Short mmCIF file of C-alpha atoms in Angstrom, two decimals:
data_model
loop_
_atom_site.label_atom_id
_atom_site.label_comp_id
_atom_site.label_asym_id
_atom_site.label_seq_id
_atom_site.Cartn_x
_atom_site.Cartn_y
_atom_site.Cartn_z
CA UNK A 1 0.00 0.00 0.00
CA UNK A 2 2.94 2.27 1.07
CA UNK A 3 4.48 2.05 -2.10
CA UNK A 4 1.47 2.14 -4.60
CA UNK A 5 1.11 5.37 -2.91
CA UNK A 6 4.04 6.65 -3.49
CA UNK A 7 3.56 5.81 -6.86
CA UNK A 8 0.80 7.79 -7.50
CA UNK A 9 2.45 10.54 -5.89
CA UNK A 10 5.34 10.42 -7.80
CA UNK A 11 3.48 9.82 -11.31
CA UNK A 12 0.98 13.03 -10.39
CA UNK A 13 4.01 15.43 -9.85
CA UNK A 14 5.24 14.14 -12.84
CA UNK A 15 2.43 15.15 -14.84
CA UNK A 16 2.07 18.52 -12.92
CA UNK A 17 5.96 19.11 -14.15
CA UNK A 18 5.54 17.68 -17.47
CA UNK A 19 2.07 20.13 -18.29
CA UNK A 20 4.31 23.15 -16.73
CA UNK A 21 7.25 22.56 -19.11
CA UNK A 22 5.24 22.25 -22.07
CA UNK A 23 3.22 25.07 -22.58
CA UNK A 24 3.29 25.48 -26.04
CA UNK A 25 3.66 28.75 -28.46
CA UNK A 26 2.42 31.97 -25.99
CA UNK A 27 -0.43 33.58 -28.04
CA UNK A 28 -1.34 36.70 -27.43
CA UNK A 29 -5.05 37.48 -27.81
CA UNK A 30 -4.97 41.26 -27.87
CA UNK A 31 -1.40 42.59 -29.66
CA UNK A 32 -0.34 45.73 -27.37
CA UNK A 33 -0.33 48.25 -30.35
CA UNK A 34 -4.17 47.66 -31.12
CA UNK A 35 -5.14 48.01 -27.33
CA UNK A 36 -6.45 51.87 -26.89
CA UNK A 37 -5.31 53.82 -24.13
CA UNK A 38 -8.61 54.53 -20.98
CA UNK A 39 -10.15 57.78 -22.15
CA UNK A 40 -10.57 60.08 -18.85
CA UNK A 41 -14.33 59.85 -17.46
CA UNK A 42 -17.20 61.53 -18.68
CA UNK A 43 -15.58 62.80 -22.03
CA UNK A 44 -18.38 64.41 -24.18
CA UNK A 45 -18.40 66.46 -27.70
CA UNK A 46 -20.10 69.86 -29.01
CA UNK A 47 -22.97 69.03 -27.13
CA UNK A 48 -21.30 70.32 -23.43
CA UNK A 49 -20.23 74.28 -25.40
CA UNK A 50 -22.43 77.22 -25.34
CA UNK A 51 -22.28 77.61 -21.74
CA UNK A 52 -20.03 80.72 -21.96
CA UNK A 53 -21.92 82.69 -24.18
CA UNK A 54 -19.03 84.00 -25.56
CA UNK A 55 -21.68 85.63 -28.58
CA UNK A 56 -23.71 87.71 -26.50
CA UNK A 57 -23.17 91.23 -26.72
CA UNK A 58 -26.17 92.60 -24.98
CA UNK A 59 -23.65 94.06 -22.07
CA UNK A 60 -20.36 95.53 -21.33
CA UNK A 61 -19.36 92.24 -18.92
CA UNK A 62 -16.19 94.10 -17.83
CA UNK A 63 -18.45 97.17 -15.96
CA UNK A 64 -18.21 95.63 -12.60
CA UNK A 65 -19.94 97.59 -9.19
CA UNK A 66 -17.50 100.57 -7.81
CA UNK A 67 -16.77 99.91 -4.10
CA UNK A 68 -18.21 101.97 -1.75
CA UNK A 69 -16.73 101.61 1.76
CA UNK A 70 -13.11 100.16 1.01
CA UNK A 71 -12.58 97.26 2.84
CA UNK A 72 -14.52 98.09 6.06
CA UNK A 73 -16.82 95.29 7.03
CA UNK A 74 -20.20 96.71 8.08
CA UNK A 75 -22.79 94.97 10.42
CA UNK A 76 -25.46 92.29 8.75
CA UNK A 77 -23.41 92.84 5.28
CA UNK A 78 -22.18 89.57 3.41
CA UNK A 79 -18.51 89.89 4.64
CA UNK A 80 -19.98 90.43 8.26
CA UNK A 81 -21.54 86.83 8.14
CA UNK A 82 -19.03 84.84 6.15
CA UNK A 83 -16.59 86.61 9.38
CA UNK A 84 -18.99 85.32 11.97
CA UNK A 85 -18.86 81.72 10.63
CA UNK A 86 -14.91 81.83 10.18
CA UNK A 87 -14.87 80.55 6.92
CA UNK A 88 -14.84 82.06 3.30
CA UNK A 89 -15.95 79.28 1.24
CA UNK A 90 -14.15 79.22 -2.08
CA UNK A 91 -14.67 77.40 -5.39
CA UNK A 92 -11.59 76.85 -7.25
CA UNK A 93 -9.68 74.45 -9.36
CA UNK A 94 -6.93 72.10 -8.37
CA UNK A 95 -5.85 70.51 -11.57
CA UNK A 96 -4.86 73.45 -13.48
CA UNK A 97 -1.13 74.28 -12.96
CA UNK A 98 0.29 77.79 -12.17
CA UNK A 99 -3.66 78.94 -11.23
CA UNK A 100 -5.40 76.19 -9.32
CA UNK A 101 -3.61 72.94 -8.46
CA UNK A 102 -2.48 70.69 -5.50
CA UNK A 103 0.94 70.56 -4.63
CA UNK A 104 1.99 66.66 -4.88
CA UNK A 105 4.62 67.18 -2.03
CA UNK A 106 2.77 69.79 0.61
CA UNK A 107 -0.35 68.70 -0.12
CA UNK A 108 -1.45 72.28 -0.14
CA UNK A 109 -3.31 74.20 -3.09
CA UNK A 110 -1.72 76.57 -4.72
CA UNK A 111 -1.56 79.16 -8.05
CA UNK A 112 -2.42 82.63 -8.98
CA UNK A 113 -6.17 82.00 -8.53
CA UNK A 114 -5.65 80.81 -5.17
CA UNK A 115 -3.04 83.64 -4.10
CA UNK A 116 -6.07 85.94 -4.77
CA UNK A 117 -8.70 84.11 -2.72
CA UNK A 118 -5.84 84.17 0.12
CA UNK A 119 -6.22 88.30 -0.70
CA UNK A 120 -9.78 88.11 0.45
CA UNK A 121 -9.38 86.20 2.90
CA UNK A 122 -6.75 88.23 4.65
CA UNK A 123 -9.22 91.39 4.21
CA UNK A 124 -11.72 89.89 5.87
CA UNK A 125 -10.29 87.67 8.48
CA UNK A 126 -6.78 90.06 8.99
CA UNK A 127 -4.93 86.95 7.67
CA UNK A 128 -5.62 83.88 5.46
CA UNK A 129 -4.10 80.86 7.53
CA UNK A 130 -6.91 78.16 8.24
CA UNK A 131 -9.38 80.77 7.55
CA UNK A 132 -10.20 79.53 3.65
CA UNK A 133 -12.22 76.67 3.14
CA UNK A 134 -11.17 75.57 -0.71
CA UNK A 135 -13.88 73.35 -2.42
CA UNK A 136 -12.65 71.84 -5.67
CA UNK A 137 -15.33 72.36 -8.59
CA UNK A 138 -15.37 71.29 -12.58
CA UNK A 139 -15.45 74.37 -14.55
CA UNK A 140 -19.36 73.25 -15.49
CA UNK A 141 -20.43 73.86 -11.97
CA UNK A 142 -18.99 77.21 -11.29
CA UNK A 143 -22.54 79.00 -12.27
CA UNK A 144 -24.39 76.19 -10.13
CA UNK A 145 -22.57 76.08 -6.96
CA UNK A 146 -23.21 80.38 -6.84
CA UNK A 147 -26.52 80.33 -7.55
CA UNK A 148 -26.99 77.46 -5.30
CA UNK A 149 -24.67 79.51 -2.82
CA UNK A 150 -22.61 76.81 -1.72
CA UNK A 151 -19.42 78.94 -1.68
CA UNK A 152 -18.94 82.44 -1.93
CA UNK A 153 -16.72 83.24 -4.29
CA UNK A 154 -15.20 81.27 -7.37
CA UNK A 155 -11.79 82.51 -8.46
CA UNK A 156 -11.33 79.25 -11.34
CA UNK A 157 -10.06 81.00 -14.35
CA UNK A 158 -13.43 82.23 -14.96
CA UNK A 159 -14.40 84.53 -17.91
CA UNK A 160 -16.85 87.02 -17.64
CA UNK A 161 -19.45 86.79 -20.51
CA UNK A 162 -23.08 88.93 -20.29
CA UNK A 163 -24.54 84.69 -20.43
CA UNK A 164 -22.69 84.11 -16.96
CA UNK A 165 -23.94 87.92 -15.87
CA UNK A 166 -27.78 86.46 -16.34
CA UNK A 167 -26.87 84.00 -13.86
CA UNK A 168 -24.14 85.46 -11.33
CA UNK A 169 -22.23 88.47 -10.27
CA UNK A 170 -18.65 89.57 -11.37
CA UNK A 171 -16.01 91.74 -9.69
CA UNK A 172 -13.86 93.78 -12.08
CA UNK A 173 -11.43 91.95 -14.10
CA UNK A 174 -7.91 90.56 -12.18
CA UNK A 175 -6.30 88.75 -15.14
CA UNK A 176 -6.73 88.95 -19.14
CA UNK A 177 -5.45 85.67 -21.52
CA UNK A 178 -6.27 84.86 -24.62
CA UNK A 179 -7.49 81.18 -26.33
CA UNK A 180 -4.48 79.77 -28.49
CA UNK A 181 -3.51 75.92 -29.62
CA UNK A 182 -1.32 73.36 -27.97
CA UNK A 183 0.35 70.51 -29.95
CA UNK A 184 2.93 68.27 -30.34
CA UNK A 185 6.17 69.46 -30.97
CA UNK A 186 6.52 67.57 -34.56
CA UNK A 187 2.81 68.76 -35.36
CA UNK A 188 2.71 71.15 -38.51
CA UNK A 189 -0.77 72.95 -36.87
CA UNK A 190 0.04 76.82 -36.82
CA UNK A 191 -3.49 77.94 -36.07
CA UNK A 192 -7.68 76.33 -35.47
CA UNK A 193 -8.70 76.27 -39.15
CA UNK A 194 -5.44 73.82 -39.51
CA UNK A 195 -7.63 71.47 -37.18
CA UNK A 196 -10.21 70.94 -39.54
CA UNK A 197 -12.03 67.51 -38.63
CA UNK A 198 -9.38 67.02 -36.12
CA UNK A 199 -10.67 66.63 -32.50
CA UNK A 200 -9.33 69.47 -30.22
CA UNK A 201 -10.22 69.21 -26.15
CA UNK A 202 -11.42 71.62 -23.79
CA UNK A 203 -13.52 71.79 -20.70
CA UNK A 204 -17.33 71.54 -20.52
CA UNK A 205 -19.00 74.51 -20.74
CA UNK A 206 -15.49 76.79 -21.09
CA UNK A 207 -15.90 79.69 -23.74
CA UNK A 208 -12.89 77.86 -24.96
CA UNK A 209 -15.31 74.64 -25.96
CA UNK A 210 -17.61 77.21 -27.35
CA UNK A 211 -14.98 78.64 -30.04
CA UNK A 212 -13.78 75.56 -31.06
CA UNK A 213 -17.77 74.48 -31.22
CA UNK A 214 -18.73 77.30 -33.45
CA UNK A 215 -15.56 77.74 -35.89
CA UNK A 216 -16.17 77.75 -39.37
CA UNK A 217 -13.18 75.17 -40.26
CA UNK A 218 -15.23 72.86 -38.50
CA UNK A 219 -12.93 71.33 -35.82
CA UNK A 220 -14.28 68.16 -33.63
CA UNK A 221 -14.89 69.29 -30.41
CA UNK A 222 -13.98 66.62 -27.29
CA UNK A 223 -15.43 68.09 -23.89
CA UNK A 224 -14.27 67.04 -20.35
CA UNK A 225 -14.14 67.93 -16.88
CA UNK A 226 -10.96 69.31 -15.99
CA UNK A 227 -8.15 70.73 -18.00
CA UNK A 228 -5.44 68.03 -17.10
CA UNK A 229 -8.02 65.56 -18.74
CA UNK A 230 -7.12 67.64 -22.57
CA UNK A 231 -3.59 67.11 -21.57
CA UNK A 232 -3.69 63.72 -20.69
CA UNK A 233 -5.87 63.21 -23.91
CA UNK A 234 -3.02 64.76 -26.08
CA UNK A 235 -0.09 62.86 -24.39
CA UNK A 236 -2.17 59.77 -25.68
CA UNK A 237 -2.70 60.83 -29.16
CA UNK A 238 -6.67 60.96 -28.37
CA UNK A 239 -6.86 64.34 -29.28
CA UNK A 240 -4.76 66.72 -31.87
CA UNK A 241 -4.97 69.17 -30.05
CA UNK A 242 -5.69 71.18 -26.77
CA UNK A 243 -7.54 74.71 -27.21
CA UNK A 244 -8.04 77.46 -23.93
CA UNK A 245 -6.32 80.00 -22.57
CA UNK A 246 -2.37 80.86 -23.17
CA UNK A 247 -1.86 80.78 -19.45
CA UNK A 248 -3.78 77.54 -18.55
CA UNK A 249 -1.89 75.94 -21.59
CA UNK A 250 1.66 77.13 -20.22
CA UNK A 251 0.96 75.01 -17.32
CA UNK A 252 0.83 72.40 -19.03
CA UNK A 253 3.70 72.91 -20.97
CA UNK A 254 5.61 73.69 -18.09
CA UNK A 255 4.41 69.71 -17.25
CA UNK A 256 5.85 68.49 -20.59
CA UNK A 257 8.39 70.35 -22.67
CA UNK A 258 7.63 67.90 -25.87
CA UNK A 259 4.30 69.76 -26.77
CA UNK A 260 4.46 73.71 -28.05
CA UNK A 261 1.64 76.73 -27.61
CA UNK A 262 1.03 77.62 -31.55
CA UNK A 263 -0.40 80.63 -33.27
CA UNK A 264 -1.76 84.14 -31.70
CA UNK A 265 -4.15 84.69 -29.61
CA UNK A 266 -7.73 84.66 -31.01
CA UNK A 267 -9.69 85.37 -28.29
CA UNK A 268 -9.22 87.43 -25.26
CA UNK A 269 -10.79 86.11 -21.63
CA UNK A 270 -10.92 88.19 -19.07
CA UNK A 271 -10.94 86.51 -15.20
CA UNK A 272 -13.22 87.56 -12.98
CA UNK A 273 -14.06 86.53 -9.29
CA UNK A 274 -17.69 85.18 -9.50
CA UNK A 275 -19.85 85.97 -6.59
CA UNK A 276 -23.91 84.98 -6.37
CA UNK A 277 -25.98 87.23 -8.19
CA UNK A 278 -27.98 88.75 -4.76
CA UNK A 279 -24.52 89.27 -2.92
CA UNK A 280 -23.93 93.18 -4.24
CA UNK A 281 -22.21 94.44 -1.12
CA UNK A 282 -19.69 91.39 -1.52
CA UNK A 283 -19.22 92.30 -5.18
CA UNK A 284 -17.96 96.00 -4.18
CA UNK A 285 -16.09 94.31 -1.30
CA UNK A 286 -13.80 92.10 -3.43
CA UNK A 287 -13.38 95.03 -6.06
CA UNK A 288 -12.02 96.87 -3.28
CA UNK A 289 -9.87 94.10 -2.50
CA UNK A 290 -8.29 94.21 -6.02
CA UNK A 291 -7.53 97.46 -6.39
CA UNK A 292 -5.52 97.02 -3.37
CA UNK A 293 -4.13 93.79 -4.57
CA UNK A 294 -3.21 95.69 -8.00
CA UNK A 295 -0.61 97.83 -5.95
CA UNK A 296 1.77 94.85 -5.23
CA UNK A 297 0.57 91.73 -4.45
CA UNK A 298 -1.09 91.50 -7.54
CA UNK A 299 3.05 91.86 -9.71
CA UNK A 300 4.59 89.60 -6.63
CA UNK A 301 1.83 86.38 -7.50
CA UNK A 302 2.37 87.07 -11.36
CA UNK A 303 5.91 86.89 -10.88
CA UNK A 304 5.97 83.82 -8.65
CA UNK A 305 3.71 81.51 -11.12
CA UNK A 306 3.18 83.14 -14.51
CA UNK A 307 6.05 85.30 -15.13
CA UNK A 308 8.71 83.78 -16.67
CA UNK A 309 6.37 81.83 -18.77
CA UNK A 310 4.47 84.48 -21.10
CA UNK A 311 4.84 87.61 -22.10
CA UNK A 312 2.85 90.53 -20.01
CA UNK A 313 2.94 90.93 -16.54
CA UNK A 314 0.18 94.22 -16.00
CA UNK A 315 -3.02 94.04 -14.70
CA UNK A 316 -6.52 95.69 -16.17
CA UNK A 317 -7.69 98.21 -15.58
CA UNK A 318 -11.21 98.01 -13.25
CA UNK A 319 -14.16 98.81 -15.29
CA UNK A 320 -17.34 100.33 -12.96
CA UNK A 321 -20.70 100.82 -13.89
#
């Protein structure tokens, strides 16, 4: 008995080592150049532009409200209850580099955009530290989280357009850009009618979508969330191109040297702090802010993110009603 089962041991592992040895020809069932790269979530086409409004004309958008009382705080006013609670609630971005992103090593957000809600803050508060509560939004949301009033500000690379005025308010204008093209370094594209059925990215609901949407060359517009999504996109060979703002695109060059901004600017976007539509006296409030901000710290946050990247360096002028 004790050696028929050792037998059958012996003849089992030495069919178990015999199978393992001979395995045959590998075959592989899906060849790794045919197998397409994950596209980032929720990517959409012409169907997410318009939101901007970047056609309608019915209004100066730049003519914000002239302040009134400086930076004083005054009893029952907006500024006076977002003091009493501690907090000023802020919609921003975190994946756009130089403006509003998360430092990988502090953890911390950082950029132009959020340099100027750490301006408010310090107004209100006397200083910013622990006093900012940052709430990361898509660019579609920015209108719906205001009118919902959720936060109360968003400083997210936002353009003022008389569509958003309909729905929100706007302080004066803190930065200007301008829509251009990023590509690959090889790529022969000088300028958007060279992307003619070619699919360009850009956020849902940017006025950036809504050029690209409405040009007569007839580009393919690719919508998605967030602007690192377009650049992920076009380090995959997804997309031809990426299409928004000079500055938002020199962050992402600044992530990969082996793409190149193309052509002039063809639009011009100018940033605004959006603020819900009811909340005039916080409207007045933050324009007060920036023309303080304009006399220093406005040069110093320029300097520190955008500076040695593009050209310029000034900022506008306020415009008052």
């Amino acid at each position: 008995m004790r050696n028929g089962l050792r037998g059958a041991v012996l003849g089992a592992v030495l069919v178990l080592a015999t199978a393992c040895g001979s395995a045959g020809a590998p075959v592989d069932p899906a060849p790794a150049g045919d197998v397409a790269p994950p596209q980032p979530a929720n990517v959409g086409g012409a169907d997410n532009a318009g939101g901007g409004g970047t056609a309608d004309t019915s209004c100066n958008p730049l003519a914000s409200l002239r302040p009134t009382n400086g930076t004083s705080i005054t009893s029952g006013s907006t500024m006076a209850k977002i003091k009493e609670k501690g907090k000023l609630i802020a919609g921003v971005d975190q994946t756009t580099f130089l403006f509003g992103f998360r430092n990988p090593t502090s953890g911390q957000l950082e950029g132009f955009d959020i340099d100027m809600v750490n301006e408010i803050a310090k107004a209100i508060f006397g200083s910013a530290e622990g006093r900012v509560q940052f709430r990361a939004i898509p660019s579609k949301l920015r209108e719906d989280v205001l009118e919902r009033k959720q936060v109360d500000i968003v400083v997210r690379t936002y353009s003022i357009t008389c569509t958003r005025l309909k729905k929100v308010a706007f302080s004066t204008a803190y930065y200007q850009a301008g829509q251009r093209i990023l590509v690959e370094s090889g790529s022969k594209v000088a300028q958007l009618s060279d992307l003619a059925g070619r699919r360009v990215c850009a956020t849902k609901t940017s006025t950036s979508l809504t050029k690209i949407a409405a040009d007569p060359s007839k580009p393919v517009p690719v919508s998605v969330d967030n602007w690192s999504d377009c650049l992920v996109m076009l380090q995959q060979k997804q997309v031809e191109a990426v299409s928004t703002d000079d500055v938002i695109l020199a962050g992402m060059l600044a992530q990969d040297p082996t793409l190149k901004i193309v052509g002039d600017r063809f639009t011009e976007e100018n940033y605004g702090i959006g603020v819900p539509k009811e909340n005039e006296d916080m409207v007045k409030y933050v324009n007060a802010v920036l023309e303080n901000v304009r006399g220093g710290a406005w040069q110093a946050s320029y300097a520190k993110w955008i500076g040695n990247k593009l050209e310029g360096g000034t900022p506008p002028s306020p415009q008052y009603k």
